[in-house]
mmCIF file of C-alpha atoms in Angstrom:
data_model
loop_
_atom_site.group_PDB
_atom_site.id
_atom_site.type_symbol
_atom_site.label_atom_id
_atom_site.label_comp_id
_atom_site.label_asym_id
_atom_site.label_seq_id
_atom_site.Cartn_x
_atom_site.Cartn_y
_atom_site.Cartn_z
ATOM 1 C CA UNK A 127 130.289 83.227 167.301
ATOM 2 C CA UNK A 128 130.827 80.786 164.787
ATOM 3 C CA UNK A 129 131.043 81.640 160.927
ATOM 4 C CA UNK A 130 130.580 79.252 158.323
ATOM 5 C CA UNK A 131 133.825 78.789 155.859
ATOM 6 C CA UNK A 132 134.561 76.393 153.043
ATOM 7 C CA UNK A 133 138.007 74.473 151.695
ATOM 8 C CA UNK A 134 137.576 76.604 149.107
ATOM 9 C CA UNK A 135 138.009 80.320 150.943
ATOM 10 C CA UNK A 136 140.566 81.998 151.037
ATOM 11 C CA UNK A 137 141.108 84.223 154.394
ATOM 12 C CA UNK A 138 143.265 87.180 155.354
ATOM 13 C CA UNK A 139 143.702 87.811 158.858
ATOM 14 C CA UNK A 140 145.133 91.412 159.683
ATOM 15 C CA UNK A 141 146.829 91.518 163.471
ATOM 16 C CA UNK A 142 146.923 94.302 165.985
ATOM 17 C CA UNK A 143 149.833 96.645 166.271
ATOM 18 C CA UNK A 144 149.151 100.262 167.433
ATOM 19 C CA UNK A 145 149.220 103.208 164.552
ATOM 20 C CA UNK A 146 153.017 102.135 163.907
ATOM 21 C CA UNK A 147 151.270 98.918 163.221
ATOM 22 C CA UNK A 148 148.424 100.199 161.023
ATOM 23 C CA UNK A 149 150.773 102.281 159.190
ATOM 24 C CA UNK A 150 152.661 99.166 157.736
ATOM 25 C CA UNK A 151 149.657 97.408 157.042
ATOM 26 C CA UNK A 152 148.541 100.200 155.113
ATOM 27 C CA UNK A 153 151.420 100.901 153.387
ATOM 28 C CA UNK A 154 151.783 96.736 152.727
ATOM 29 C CA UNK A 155 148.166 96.631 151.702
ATOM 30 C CA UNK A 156 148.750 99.599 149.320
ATOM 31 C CA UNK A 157 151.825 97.986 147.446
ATOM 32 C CA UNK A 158 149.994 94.788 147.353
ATOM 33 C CA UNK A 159 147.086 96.018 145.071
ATOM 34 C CA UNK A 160 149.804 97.758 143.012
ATOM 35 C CA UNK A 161 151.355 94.827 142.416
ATOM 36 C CA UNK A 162 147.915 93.312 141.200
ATOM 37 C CA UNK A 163 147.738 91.196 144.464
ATOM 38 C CA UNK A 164 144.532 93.371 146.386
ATOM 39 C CA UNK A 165 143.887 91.985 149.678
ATOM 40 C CA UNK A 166 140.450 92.591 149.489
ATOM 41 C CA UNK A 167 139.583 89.584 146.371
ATOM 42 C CA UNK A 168 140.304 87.179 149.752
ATOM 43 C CA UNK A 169 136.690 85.618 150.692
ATOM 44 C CA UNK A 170 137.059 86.643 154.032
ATOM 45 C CA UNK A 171 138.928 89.509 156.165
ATOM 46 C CA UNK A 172 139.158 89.612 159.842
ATOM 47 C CA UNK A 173 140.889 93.003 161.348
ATOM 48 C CA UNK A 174 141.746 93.202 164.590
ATOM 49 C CA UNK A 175 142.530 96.699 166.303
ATOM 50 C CA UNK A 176 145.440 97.770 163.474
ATOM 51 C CA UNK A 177 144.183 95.434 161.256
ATOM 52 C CA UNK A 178 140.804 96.714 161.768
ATOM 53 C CA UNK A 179 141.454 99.582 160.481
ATOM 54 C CA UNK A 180 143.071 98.435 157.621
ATOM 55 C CA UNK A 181 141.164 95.805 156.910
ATOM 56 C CA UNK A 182 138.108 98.374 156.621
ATOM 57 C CA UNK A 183 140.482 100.661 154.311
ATOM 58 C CA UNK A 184 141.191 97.654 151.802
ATOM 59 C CA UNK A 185 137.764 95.956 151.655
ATOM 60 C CA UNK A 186 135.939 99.574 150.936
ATOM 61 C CA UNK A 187 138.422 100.438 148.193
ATOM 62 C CA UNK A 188 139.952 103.416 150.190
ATOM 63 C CA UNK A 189 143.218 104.913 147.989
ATOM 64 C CA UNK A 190 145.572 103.645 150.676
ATOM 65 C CA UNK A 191 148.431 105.304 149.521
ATOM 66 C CA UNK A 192 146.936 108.150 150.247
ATOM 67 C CA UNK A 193 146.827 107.770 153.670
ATOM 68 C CA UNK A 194 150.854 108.024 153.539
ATOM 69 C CA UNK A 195 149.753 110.976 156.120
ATOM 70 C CA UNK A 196 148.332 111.640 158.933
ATOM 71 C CA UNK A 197 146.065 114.312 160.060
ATOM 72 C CA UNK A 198 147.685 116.611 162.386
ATOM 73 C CA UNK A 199 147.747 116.055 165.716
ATOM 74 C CA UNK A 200 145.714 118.925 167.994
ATOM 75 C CA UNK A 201 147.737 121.340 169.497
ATOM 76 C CA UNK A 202 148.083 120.134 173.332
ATOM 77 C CA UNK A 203 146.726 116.720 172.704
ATOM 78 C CA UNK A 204 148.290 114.055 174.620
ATOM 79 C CA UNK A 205 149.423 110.236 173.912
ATOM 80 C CA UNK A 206 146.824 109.250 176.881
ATOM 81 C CA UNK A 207 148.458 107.496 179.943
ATOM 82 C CA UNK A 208 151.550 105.042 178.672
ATOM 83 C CA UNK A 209 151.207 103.659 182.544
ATOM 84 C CA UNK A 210 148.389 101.504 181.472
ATOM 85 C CA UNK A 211 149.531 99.220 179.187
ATOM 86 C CA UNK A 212 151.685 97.719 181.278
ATOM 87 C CA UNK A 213 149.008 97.431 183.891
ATOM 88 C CA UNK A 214 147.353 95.366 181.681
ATOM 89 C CA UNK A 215 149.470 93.116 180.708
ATOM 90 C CA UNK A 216 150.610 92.553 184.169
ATOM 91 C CA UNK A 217 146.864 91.663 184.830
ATOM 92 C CA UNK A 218 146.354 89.151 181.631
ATOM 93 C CA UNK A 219 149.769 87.495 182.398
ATOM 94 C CA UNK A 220 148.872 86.989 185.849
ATOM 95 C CA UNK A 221 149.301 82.974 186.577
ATOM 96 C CA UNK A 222 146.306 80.751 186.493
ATOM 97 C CA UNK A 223 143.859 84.106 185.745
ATOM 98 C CA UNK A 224 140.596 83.694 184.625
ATOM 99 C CA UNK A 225 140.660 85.013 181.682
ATOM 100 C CA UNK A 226 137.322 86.633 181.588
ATOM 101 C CA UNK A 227 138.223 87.859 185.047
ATOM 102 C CA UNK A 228 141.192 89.356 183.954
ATOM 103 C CA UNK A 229 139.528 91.298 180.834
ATOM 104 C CA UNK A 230 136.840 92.710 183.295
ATOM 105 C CA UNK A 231 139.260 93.498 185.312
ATOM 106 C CA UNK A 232 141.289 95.666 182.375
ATOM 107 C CA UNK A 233 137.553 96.537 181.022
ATOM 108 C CA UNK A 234 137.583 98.841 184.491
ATOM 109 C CA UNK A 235 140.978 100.582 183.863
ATOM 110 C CA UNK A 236 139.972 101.307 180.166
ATOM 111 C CA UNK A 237 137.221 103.217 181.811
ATOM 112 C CA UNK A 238 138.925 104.790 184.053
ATOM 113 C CA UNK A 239 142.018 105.724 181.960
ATOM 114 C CA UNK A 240 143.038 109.629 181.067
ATOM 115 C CA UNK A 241 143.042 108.468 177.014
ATOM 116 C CA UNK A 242 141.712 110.262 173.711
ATOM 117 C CA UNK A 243 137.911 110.715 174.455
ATOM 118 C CA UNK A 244 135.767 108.656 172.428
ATOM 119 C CA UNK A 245 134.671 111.430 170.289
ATOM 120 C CA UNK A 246 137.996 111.943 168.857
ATOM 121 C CA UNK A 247 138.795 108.295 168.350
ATOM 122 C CA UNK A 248 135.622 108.056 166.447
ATOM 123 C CA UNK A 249 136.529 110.523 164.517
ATOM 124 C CA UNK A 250 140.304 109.495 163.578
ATOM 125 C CA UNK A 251 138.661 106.124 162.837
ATOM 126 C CA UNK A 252 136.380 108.245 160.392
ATOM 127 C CA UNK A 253 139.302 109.635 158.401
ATOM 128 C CA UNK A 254 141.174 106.285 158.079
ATOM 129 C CA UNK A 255 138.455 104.447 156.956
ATOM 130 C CA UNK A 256 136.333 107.097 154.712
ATOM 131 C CA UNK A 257 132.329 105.833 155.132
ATOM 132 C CA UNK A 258 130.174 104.547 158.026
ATOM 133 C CA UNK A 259 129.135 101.862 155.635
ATOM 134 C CA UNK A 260 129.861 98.486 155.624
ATOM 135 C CA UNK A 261 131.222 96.547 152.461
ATOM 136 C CA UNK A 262 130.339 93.642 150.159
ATOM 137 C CA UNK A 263 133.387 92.077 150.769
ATOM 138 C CA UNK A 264 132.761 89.623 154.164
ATOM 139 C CA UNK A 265 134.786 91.766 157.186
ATOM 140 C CA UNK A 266 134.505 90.587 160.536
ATOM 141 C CA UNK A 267 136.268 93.315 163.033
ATOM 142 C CA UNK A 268 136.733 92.133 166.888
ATOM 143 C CA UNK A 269 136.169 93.711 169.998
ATOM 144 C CA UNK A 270 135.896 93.147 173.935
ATOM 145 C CA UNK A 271 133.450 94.514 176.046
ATOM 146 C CA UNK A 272 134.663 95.929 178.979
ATOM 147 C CA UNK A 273 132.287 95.180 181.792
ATOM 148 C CA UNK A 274 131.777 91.309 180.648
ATOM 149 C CA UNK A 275 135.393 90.723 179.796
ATOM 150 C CA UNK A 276 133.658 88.848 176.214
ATOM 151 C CA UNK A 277 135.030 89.384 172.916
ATOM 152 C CA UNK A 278 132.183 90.074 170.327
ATOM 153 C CA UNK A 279 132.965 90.378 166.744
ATOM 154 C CA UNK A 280 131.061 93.140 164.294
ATOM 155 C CA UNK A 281 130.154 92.565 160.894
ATOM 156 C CA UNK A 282 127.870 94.456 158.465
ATOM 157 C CA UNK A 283 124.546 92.496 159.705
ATOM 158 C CA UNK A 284 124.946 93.935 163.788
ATOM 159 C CA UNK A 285 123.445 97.416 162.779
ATOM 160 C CA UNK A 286 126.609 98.989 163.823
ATOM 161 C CA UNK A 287 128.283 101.646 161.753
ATOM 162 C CA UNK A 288 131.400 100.292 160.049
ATOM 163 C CA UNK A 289 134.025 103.196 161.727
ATOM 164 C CA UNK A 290 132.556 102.700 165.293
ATOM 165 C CA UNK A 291 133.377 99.068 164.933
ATOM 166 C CA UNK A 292 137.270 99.669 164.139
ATOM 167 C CA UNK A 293 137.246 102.503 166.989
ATOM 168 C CA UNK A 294 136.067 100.057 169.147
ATOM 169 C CA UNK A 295 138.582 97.946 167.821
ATOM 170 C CA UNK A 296 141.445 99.833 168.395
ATOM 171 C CA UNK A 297 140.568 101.171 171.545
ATOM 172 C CA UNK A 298 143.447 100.633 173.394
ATOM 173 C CA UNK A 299 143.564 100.691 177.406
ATOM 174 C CA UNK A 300 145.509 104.308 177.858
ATOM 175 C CA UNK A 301 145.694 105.095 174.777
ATOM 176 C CA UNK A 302 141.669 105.558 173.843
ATOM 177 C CA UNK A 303 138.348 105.380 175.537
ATOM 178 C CA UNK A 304 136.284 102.375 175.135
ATOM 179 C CA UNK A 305 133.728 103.225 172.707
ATOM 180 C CA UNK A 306 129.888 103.192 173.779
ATOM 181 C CA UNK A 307 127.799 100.911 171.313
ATOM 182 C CA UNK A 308 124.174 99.855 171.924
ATOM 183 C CA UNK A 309 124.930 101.535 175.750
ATOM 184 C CA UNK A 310 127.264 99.354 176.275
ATOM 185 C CA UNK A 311 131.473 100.071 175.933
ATOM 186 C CA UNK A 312 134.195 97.950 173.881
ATOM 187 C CA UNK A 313 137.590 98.128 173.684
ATOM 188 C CA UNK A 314 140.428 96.579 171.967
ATOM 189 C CA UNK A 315 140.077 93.324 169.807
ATOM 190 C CA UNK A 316 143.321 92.323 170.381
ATOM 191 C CA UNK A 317 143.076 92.060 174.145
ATOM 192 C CA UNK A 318 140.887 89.094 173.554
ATOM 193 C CA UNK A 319 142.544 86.605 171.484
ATOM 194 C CA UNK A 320 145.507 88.423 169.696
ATOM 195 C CA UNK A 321 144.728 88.356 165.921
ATOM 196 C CA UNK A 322 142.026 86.419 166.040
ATOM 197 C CA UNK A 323 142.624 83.835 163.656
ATOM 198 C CA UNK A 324 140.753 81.439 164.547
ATOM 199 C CA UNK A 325 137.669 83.294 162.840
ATOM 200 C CA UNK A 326 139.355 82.084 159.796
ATOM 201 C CA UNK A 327 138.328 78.696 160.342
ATOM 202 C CA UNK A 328 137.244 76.392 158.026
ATOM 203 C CA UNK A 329 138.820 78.179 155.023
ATOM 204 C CA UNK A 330 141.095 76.320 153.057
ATOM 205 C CA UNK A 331 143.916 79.294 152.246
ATOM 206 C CA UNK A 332 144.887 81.343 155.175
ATOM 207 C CA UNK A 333 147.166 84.625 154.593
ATOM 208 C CA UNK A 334 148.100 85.827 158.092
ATOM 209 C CA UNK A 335 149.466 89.157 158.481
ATOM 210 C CA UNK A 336 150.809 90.496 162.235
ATOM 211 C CA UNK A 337 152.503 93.718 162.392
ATOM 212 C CA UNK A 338 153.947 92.280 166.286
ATOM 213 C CA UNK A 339 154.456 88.904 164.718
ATOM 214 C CA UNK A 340 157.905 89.297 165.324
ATOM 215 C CA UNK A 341 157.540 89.559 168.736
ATOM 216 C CA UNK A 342 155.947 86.525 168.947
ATOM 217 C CA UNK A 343 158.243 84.030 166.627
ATOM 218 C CA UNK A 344 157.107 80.557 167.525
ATOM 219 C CA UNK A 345 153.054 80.749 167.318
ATOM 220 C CA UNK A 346 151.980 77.698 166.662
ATOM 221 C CA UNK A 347 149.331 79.313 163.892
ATOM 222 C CA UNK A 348 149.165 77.180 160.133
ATOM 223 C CA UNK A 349 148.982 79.683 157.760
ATOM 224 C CA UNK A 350 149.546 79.385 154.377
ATOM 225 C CA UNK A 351 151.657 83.001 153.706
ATOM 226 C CA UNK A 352 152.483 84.547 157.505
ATOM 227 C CA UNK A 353 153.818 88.034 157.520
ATOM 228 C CA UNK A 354 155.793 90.199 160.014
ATOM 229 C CA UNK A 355 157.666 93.137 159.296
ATOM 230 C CA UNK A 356 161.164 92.592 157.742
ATOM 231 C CA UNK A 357 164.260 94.314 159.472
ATOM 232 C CA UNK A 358 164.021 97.425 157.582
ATOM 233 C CA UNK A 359 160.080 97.759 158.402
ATOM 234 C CA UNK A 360 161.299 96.956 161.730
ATOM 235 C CA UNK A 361 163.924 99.694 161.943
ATOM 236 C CA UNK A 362 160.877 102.129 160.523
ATOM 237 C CA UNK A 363 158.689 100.818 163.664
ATOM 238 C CA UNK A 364 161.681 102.430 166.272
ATOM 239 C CA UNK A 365 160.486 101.339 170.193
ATOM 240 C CA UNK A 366 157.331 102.691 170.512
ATOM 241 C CA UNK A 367 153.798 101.314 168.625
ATOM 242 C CA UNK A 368 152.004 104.396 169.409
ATOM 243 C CA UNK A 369 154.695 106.949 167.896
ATOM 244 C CA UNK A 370 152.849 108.871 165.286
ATOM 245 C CA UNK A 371 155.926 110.630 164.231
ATOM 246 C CA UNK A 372 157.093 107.556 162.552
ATOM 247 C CA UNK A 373 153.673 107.241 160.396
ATOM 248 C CA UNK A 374 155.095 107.897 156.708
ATOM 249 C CA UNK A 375 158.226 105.757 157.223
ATOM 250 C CA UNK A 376 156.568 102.686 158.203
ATOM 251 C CA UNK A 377 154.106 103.388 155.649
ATOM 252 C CA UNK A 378 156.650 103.863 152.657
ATOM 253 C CA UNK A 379 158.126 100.475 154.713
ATOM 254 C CA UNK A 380 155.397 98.023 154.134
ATOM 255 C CA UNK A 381 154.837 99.470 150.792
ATOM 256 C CA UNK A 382 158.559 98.276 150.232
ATOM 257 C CA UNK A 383 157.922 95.182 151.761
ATOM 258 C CA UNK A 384 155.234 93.858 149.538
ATOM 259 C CA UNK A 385 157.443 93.420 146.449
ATOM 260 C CA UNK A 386 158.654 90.676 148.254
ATOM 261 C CA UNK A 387 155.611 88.942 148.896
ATOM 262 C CA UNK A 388 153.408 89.802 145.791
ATOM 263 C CA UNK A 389 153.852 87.371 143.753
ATOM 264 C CA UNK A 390 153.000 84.686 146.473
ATOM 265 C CA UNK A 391 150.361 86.220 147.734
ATOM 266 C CA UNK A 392 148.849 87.039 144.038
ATOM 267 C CA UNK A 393 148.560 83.377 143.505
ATOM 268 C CA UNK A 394 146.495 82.345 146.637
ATOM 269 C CA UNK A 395 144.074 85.069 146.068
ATOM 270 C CA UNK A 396 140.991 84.315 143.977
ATOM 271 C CA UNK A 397 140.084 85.761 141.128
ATOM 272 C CA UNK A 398 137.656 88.659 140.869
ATOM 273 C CA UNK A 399 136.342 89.094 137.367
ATOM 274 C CA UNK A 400 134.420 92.559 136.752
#
C-alpha cells in the first residue's frame, strides 16, 4: 500500500520494542509535549508494535504521563512461551528464505504458541490507548497476517477499531495471540519490515524513533532526527524487552531523555495553531 506524502510533511516513525520498548516511548513522547515539542503536530505517524501503541497514545491526546504505571498483572498469569522468539528469528534469518515463506511459516507458530489469549491483549491494548476510535491526526499502524505471511497496514478508513489494530500490532509470537480481524489473524508489525519507515515516504522531514535502534547501529535509514535510547535509558531497559517490572523506570527514562532532544525536534515539527 502506497500513501501519498509531500516535501512538505513532516513524519514520525515510532519502532518496535516490546513493553520495555513502549514504556520509553511513552515516557519520551510524554516529556516531548512538555517541552512544547508534541509528537502528534507531525503530518504523519506510523507505529509499529511498541510504537503502535504509542503512536495511538500521542495522536489521541492520551495524558501519557499517566501511564507511568501499569495495570497489575493477574495473579498466575504467565510471560507466554520465551522459546518462541528465538524460533522465529532462527526462521527469518534463515539464508536465502523467502521471505513470505518464512512469515507463514512464523504466522503458524504464533498460532500455535501458549501466549496471552487474544482477549486479554485486546484488552491491555484498551487501557494503553483509552478509545476504539481512530484520530484526526493521519496514523498508519502495521501488521502481518499470519497465514499469508503479508504485512497490511491499518488506518482509520479499514473499519477496524483503533485498539485492535495496535493489539494486532504488538502481537508478538510467544508473547500474545495473533488477533482475529475480519476472520482472519495478524500479528506483529515489526516482523514484517522492522519500523516500517518506508511508509514515510515522500515526506520531506523524517523523525525516526527505535527503541532497539541501538541494536541495530549502522541502518542505512536517512532520517532527519534518529533516536535510540541513551545509556541511562539503556541501563533502565536491563536484558529483557518483555520485563514489565522495569515499566516506570524506563518510563521516567525516556521522559529524561527528551530534554535532550526537544529543542531539535520542536523545530522540525509544524505548527498547529488552535
Amino acid at each position: 500500500m502506497i500513501f501519498a506524502r509531500s516535501e512538505s510533511d513532516v513524519a514520525v516513525v515510532l519502532g518496535p520494542g516490546g513493553p520495555v520498548g513502549t514504556a520509553w516511548l511513552l515516557g519520551l513522547a510524554a516529556g516531548l509535549r512538555r517541552e512544547g515539542a508534541d509528537l502528534a503536530r507531525a503530518d504523519l505517524l506510523v507505529g509499529t508494535s511498541a510504537g503502535a501503541i504509542a503512536g495511538a497514545a500521542v495522536a489521541i491526546g492520551r495524558d501519557l504521563e499517566a501511564l507511568v504505571d501499569l495495570p497489575p498483572v493477574r495473579p498466575g498469569e504467565r510471560a507466554g512461551d520465551l522459546t518462541v522468539m528465538p524460533r522465529v528469528l532462527e526462521i527469518l534469518n534463515m539464508p536465502g528464505v523467502d521471505r513470505r515463506e518464512a512469515l507463514r511459516q512464523v504466522g503458524a507458530l504464533a498460532r500455535e504458541a501458549d501466549a496471552l489469549p487474544e482477549e486479554r491483549h485486546l484488552a491491555a491494548m484498551e487501557h494503553l490507548v483509552g478509545t476504539h476510535t481512530w484520530p484526526d491526526t493521519p496514523l498508519l499502524v502495521t501488521a502481518v497476517d499470519t497465514d499469508s505471511g503479508e504485512p497490511v497496514v491499518w488506518n482509520r478508513d479499514s473499519g477496524v477499531p483503533l485498539h485492535a489494530a495496535v493489539a494486532s500490532s504488538s502481537a508478538a509470537p510467544g508473547y500474545a495471540a495473533p488477533i482475529t480481524i475480519g476472520g482472519r489473524r495478524y500479528m506483529d508489525g515489526g516482523l514484517g519490515a522492522g519500523s516500517n519507515v518506508h511508509l514515510a515516504d515522500g515526506a520531506g522531514t523524517l523523525i525516526l524513533i527505535e527503541p532497539i535502534g541501538h541494536l541495530f547501529p549502522a541502518a542505512p535509514i536517512e532520517a532527519d532526527v534518529r533516536v535510540t535510547p541513551d545509556p541511562a535509558a539503556l541501563e533502565a531497559f536491563g536484558p529483557d524487552l518483555a520485563d514489565r517490572s522495569r515499566w516506570a523506570q524506563v518510563h521516567k527514562a525516556g521522559q529524561r531523555q527528551s530534554t535532550d532532544i526537544a529543542d531539535r525536534i520542536r523545530s522540525l515539527l509544524p505548527q498547529r495553531w488552535t
